[in-house]
Coordinates of C-alpha atoms in Angstrom, one line a residue:
X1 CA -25.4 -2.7 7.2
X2 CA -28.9 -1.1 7.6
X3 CA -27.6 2.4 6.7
X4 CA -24.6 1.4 4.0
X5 CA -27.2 3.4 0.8
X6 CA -25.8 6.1 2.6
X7 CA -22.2 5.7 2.0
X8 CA -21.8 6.5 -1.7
X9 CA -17.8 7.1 -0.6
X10 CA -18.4 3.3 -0.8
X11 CA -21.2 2.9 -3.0
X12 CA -22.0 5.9 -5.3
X13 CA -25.5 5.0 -7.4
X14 CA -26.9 8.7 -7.6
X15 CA -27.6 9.6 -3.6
X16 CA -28.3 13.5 -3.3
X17 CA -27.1 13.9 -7.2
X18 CA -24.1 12.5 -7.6
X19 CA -22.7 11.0 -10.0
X20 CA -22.7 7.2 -10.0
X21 CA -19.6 5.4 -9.7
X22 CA -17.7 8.5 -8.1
X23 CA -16.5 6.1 -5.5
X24 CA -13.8 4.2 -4.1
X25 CA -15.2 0.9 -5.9
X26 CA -14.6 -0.7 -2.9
X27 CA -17.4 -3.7 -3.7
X28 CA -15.0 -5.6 -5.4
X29 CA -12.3 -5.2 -3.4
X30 CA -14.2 -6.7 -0.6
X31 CA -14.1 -9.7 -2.7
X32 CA -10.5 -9.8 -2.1
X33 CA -10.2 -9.3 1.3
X34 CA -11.8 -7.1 4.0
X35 CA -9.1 -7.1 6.4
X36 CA -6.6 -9.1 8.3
X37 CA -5.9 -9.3 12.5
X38 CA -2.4 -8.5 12.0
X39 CA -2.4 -5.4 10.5
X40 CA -3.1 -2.5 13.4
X41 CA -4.3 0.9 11.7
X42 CA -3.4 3.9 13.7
X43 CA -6.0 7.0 13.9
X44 CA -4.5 10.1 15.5
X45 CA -7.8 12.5 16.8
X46 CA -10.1 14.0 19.1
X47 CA -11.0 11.6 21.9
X48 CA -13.6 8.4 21.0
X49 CA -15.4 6.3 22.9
X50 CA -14.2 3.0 21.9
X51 CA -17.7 0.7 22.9
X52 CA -19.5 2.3 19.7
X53 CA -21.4 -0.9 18.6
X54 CA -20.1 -0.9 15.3
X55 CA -16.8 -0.8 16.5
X56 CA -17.2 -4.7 17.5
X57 CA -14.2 -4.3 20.6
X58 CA -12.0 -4.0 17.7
X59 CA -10.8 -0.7 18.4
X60 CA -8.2 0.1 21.8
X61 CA -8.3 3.9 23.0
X62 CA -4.9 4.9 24.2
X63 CA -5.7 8.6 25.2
X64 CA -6.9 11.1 27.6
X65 CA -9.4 13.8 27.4
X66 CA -13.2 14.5 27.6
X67 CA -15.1 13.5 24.8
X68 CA -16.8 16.9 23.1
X69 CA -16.5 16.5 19.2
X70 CA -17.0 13.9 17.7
X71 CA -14.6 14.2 15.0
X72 CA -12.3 11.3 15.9
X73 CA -15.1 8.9 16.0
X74 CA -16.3 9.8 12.6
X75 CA -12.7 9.1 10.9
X76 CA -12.2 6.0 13.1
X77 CA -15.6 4.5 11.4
X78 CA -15.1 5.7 8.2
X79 CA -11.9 3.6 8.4
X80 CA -12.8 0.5 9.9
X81 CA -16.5 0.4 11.7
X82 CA -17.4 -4.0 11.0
X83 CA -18.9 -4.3 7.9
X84 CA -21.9 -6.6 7.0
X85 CA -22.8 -6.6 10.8
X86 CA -26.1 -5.4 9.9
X87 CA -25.6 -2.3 12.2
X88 CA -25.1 1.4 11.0
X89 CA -22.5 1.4 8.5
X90 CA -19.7 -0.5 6.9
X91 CA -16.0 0.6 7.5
X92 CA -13.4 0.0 4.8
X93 CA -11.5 -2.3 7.0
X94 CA -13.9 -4.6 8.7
X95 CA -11.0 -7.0 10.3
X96 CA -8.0 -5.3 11.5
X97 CA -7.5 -4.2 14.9
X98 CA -7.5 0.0 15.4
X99 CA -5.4 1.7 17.8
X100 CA -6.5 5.3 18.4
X101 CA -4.6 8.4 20.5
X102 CA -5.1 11.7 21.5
X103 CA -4.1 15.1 20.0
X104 CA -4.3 17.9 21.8
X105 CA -0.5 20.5 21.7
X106 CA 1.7 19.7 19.7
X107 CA 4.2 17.6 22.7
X108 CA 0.9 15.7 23.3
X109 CA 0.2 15.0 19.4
X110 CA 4.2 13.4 19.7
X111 CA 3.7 11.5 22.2
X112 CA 0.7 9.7 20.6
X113 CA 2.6 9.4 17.2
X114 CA 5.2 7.7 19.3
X115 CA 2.6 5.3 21.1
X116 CA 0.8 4.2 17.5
X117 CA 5.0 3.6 16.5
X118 CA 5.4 1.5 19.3
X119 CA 1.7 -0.2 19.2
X120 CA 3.0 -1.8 15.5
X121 CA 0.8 0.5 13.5
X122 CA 1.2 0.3 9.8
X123 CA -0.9 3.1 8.7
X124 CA -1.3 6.1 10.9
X125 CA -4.1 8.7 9.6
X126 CA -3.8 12.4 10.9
X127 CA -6.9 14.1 9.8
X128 CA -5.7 17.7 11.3
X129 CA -3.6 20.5 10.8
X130 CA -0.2 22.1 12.9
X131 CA 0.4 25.5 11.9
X132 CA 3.0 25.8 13.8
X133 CA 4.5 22.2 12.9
X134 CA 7.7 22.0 14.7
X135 CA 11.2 20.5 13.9
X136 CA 10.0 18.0 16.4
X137 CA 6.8 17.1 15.0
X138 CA 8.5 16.2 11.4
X139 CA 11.6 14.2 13.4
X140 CA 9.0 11.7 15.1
X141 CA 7.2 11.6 11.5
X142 CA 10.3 10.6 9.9
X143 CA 11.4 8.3 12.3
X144 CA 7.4 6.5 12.1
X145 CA 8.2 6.5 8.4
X146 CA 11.8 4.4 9.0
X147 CA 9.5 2.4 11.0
X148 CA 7.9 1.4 8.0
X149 CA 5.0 3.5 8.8
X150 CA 2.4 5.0 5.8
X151 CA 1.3 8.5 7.0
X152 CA -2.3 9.0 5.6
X153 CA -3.0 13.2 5.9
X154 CA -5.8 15.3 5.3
X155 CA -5.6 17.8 2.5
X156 CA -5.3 21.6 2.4
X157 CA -8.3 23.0 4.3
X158 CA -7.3 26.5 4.5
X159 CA -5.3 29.2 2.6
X160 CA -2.1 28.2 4.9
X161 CA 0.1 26.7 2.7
X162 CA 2.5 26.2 5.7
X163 CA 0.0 24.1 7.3
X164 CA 1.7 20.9 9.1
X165 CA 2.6 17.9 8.7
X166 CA 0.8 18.6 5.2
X167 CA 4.4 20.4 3.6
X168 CA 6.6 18.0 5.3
X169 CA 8.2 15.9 2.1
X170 CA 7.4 13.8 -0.3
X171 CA 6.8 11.1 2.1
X172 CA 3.8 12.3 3.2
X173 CA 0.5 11.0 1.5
X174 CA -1.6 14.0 1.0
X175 CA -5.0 13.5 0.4
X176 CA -7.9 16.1 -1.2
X177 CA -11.5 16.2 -0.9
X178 CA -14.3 14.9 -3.3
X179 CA -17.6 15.9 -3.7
X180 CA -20.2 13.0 -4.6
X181 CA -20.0 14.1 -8.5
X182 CA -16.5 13.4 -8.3
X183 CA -15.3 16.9 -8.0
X184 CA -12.7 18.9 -5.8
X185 CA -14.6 20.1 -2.8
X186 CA -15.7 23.5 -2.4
X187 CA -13.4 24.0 0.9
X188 CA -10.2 22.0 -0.3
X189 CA -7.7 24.8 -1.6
X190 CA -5.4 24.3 -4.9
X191 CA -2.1 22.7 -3.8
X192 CA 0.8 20.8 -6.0
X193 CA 1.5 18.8 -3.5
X194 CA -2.0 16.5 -3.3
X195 CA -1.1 13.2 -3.7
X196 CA -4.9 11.3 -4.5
X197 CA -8.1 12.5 -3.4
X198 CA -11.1 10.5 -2.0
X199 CA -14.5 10.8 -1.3
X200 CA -15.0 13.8 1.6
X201 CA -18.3 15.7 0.9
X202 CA -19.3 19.1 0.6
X203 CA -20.5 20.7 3.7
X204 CA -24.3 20.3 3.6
X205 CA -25.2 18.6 6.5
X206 CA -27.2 15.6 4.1
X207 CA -26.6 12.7 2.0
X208 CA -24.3 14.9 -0.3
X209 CA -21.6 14.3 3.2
X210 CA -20.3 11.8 4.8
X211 CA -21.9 9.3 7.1
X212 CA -20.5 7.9 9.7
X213 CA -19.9 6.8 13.1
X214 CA -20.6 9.3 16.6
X215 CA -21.5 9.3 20.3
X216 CA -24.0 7.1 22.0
X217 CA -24.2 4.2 18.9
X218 CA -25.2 7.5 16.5
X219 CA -24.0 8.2 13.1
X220 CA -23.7 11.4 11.4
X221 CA -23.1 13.5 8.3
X222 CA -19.8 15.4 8.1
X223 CA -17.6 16.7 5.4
X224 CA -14.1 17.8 5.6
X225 CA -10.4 16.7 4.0
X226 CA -10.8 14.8 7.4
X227 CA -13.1 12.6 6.1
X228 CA -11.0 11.9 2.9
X229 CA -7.8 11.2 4.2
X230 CA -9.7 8.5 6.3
X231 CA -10.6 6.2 2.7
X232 CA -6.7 6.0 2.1
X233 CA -6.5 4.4 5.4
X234 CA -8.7 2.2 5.2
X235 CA -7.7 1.0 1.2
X236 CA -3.9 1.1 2.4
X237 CA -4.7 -1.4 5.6
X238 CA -6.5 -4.1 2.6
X239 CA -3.9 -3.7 0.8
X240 CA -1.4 -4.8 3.7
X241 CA -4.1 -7.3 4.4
X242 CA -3.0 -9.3 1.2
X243 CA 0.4 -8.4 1.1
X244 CA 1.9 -7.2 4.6
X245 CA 5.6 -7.2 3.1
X246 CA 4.6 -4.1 1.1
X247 CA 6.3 -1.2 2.0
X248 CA 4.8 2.0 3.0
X249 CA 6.7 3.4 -0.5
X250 CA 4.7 0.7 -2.2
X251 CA 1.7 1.6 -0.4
X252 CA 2.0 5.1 -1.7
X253 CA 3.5 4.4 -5.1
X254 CA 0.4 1.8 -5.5
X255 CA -2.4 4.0 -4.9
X256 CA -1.4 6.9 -7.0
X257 CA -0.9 4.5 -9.9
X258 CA -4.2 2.9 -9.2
X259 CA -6.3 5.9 -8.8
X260 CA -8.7 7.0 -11.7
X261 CA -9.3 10.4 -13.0
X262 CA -12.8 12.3 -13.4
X263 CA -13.7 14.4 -16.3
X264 CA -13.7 17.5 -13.8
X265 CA -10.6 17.1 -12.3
X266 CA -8.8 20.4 -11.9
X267 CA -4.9 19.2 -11.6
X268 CA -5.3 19.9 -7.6
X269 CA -6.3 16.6 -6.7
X270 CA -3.0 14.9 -7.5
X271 CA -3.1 11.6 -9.7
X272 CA -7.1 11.2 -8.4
X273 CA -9.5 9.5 -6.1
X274 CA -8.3 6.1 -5.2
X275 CA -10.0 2.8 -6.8
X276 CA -9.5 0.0 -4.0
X277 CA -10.3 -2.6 -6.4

């Protein structure tokens, strides 16, 4: 992938001063597997355009709505943009088939949990915030969670700590924001309830963010929980990929035991960044 030195998420030698090996140490994963057909990840965003190049037709748009921010697109590729296609960049998940819906209010943002439940989703990332997260919201999350489903969700962003679905239960896989030196990010705020953290930049705009997929076959720099929680989707879908009798409470259970600890870690970022491998 002609612009995979870019990913240090992936691949962390040094780019823009980081520290090397503050990664996901996915190479070796990729050894294992990098993905199976019969595992459906679920991405929950702003309208994408589905054609991207690196996308390889792998990825089915279920929603509505004009296509202005490119946020969704970025998560989607982060998770699962084809790997050693020698385009762009290399997604976590360069196999499985990606079903992605719309949020928009908060009866919309239902209705598309409800369409990933039915699609057979196994992982369903939500890299956004509901302040005013209803009783309805956390019913239809419960109910994709009896379904079997792992809910992958961006961090704290803000100083909300009543932010939703973030404070819904334990069930919920949290997920904080790293800087490429393996440190909290400047903008993710101190909560207990962080499960793991992964690789999400620092809002510069450079090779100290994250790259990935946009509009018109681009690719971009970003930085956000968003682009965290986005990793654990990706590293939850391989590991369904060997095993798809794992529960989502062994999804969860497996990647906080796995994940490894930096000297800087401040106690925020739960048990620390995820190690695929």
């Amino acid at each position: 992938d002609t612009h995979f030195n870019l990913q240090w998420g992936l691949n962390n030698t040094g780019q823009g001063g980081g520290t090397p090996g503050a990664d996901i140490n996915i190479l070796p994963a990729w050894v294992i597997t990098t993905g199976n057909s019969s595992i459906k990840i679920g991405i929950i965003d702003l309208p994408i355009v589905a054609t991207h190049t690196d996308f390889d037709g792998r990825v089915n748009y279920g929603g509505f709505g004009f296509q202005s921010d490119d946020h969704g697109m970025h998560v989607t590729g982060i998770a699962a943009a084809t790997g050693n296609n020698r385009k762009g960049i290399a997604g976590i998940n360069w196999t499985s088939p990606v079903y992605c819906d719309v949020l928009d209010d908060l009866p919309t943002t239902i209705q598309a949990i409800n369409r990933a439940i039915a699609e057979g989703c196994r992982i369903i990332n939500c890299s956004w915030t509901e302040p005013n997260g209803s009783g309805n919201l956390y019913n239809t999350m419960l109910n994709g969670y009896y379904h079997g489903i792992l809910f992958a969700i961006a961090g704290m962003q803000s100083s909300s700590a009543s932010e939703k679905p973030k404070k819904f239960g334990p069930w919920i896989l949290n997920v904080a924001s790293l800087k490429n030196t393996g440190e909290r990010s400047r903008f993710g705020y101190s909560r207990y309830y962080h499960d793991v953290a992964a690789p999400g930049g620092d809002n510069w705009g450079d090779i100290r963010d994250i790259y990935s997929t946009s509009f018109n076959d681009s690719y971009v720099y970003k930085a956000g929980t968003s682009m965290a929680a986005p990793h654990v989707t990706g590293v939850a879908s391989l590991l369904l990929s060997v095993n798809p009798n794992l529960k989502n409470y062994d999804l969860e259970e497996i990647l906080k035991r796995t994940a490894k600890n930096y000297p800087n870690f401040d106690g925020y970022t739960g048990y620390g960044c995820i190690d695929a491998y």
